[in-house]
PDB file of C-alpha atoms in Angstrom:
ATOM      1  CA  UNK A 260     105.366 112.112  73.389  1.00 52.00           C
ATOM      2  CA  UNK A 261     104.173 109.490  75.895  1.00 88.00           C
ATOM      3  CA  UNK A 262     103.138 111.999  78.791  1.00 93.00           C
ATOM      4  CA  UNK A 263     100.570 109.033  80.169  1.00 95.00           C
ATOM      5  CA  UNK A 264     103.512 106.854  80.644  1.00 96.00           C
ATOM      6  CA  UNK A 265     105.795 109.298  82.307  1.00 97.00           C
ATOM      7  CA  UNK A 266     102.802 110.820  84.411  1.00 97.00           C
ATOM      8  CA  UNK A 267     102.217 106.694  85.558  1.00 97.00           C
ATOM      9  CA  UNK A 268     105.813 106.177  86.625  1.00 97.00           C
ATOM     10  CA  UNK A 269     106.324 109.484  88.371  1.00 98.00           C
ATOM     11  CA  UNK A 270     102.636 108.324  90.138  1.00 98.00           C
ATOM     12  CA  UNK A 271     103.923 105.087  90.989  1.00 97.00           C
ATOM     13  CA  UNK A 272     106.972 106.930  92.487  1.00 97.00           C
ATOM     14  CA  UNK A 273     104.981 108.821  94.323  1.00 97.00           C
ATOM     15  CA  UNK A 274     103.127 105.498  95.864  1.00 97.00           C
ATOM     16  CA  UNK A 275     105.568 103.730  96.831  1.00 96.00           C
ATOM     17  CA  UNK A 276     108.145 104.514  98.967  1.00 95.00           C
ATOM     18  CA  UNK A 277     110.463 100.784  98.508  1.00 96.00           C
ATOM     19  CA  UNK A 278     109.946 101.894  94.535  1.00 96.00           C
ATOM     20  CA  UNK A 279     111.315 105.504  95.074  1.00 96.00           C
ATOM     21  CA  UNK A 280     114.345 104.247  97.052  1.00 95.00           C
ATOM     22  CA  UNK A 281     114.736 102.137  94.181  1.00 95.00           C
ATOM     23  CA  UNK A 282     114.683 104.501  91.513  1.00 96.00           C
ATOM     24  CA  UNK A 283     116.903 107.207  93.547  1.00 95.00           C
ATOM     25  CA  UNK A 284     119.548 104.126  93.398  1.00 95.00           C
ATOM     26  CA  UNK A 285     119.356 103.578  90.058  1.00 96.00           C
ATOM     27  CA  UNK A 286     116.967 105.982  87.786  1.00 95.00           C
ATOM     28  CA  UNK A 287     118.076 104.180  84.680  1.00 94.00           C
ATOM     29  CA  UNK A 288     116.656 100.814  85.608  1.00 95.00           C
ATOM     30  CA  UNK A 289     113.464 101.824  86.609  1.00 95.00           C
ATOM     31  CA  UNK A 290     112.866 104.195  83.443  1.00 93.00           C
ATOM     32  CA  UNK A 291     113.705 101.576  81.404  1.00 92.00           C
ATOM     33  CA  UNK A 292     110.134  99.660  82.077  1.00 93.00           C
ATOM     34  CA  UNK A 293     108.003 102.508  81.138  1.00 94.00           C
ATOM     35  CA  UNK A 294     107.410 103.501  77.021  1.00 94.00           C
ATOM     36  CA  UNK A 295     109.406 106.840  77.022  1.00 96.00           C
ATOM     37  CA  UNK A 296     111.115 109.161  74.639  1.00 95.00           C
ATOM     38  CA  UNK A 297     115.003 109.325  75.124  1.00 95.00           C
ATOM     39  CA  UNK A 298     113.801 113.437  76.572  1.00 96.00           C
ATOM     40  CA  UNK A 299     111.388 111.682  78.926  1.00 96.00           C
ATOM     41  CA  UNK A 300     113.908 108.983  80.297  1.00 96.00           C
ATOM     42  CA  UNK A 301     116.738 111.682  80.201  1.00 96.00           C
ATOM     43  CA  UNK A 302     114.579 113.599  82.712  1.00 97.00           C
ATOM     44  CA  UNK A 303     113.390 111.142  84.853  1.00 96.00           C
ATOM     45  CA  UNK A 304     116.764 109.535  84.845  1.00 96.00           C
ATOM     46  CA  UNK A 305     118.614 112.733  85.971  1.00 96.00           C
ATOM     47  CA  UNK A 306     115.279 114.073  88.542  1.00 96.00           C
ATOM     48  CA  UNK A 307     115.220 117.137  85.849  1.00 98.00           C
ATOM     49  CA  UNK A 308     112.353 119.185  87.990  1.00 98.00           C
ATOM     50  CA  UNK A 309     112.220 121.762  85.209  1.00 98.00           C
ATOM     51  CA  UNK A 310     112.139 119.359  82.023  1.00 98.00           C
ATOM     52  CA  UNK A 311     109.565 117.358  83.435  1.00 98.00           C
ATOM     53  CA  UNK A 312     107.350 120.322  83.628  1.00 96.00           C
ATOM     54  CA  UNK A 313     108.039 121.738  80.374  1.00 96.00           C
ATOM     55  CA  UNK A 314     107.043 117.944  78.989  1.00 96.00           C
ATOM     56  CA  UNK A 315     103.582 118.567  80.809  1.00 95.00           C
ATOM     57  CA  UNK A 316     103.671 116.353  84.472  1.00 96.00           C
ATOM     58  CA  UNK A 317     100.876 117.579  86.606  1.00 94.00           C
ATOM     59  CA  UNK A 318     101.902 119.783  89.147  1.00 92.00           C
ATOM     60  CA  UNK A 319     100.520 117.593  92.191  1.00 95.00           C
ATOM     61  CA  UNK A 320     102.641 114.291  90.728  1.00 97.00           C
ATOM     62  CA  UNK A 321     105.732 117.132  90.170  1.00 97.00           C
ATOM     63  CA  UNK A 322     105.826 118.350  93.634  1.00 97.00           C
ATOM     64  CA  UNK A 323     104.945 115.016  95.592  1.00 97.00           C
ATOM     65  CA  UNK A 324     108.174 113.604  93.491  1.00 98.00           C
ATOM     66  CA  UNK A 325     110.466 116.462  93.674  1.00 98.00           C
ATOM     67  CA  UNK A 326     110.275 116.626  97.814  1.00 97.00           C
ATOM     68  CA  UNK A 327     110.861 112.491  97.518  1.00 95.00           C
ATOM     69  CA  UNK A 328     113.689 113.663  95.495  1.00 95.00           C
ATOM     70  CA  UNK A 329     114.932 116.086  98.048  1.00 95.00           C
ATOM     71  CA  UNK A 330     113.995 119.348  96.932  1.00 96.00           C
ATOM     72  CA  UNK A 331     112.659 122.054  99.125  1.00 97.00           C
ATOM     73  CA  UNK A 332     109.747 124.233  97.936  1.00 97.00           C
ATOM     74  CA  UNK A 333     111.484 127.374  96.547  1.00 97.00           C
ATOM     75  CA  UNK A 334     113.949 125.230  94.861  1.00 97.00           C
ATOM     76  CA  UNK A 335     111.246 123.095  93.366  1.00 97.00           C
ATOM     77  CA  UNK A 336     109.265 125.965  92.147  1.00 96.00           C
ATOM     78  CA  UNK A 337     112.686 127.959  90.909  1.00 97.00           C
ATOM     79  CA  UNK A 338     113.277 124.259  89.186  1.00 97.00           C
ATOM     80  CA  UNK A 339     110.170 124.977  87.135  1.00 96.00           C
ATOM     81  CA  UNK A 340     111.517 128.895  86.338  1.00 96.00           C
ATOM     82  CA  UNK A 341     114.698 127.362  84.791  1.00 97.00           C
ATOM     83  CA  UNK A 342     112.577 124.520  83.372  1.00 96.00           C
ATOM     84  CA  UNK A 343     110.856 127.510  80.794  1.00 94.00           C
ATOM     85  CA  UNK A 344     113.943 129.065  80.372  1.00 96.00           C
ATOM     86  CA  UNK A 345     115.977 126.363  79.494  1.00 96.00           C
ATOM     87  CA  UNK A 346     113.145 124.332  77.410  1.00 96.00           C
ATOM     88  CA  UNK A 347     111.003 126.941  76.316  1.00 93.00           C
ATOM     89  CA  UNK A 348     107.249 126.968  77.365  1.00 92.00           C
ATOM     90  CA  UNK A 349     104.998 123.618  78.462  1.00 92.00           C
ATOM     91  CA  UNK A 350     104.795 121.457  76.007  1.00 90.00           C
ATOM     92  CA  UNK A 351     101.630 119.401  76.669  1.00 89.00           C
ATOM     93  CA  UNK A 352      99.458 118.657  79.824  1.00 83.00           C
ATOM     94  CA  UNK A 353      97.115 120.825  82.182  1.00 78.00           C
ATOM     95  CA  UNK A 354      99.649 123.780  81.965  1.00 78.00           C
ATOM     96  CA  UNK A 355     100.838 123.491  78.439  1.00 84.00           C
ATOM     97  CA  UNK A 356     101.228 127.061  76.741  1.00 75.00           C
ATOM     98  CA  UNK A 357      98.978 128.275  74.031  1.00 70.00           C
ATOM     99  CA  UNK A 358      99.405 130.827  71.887  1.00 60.00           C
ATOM    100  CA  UNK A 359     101.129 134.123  72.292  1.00 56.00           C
ATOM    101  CA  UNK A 360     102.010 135.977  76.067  1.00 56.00           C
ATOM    102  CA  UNK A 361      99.973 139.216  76.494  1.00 50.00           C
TER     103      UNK A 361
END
């Protein structure tokens, strides 16, 4: 998994607004310069909030990129809900999962 790469373009995202308007017109393009797995590009390409968790972004570069992405806060945090659901638990990262629930 390259998590520093994905973590860097989501930051640069988050830097630059002329980048971000970029990106939101074509996500393939810019994913394309950074060293990502196909599940990495497939999320950033398609602004999937809850994958993107799961893979281990930090939750300050999450939520600065979902608003620029247009979500609202209960939709970004019920993004990250789904996110577990869907994908299981987090993967890698600050809030990666480890070991069994209590």
């Amino acid at each position: 998994m390259s998590l520093y790469a994905l973590q860097k373009a989501i930051y640069i995202l988050n830097r630059d607004p002329a980048v971000m308007k970029r990106y939101l017109s074509d996500p393939a393009e810019f994913s394309g310069h950074y060293a990502l797995t196909d599940e990495e590009s497939r999320a950033l390409r398609s602004t999937d909030i809850g994958l993107l968790y799961v893979l281990g972004v930090n939750g300050q570069l999450l939520m600065h990129y979902a608003a620029a992405c247009g979500y609202e806060w209960n939709a970004y945090i019920e993004a990250m809900k789904e996110g577990i659901t869907h994908y299981g638990p987090v993967r890698a990262g600050l809030y990666a999962t480890i070991g069994e629930p209590r």
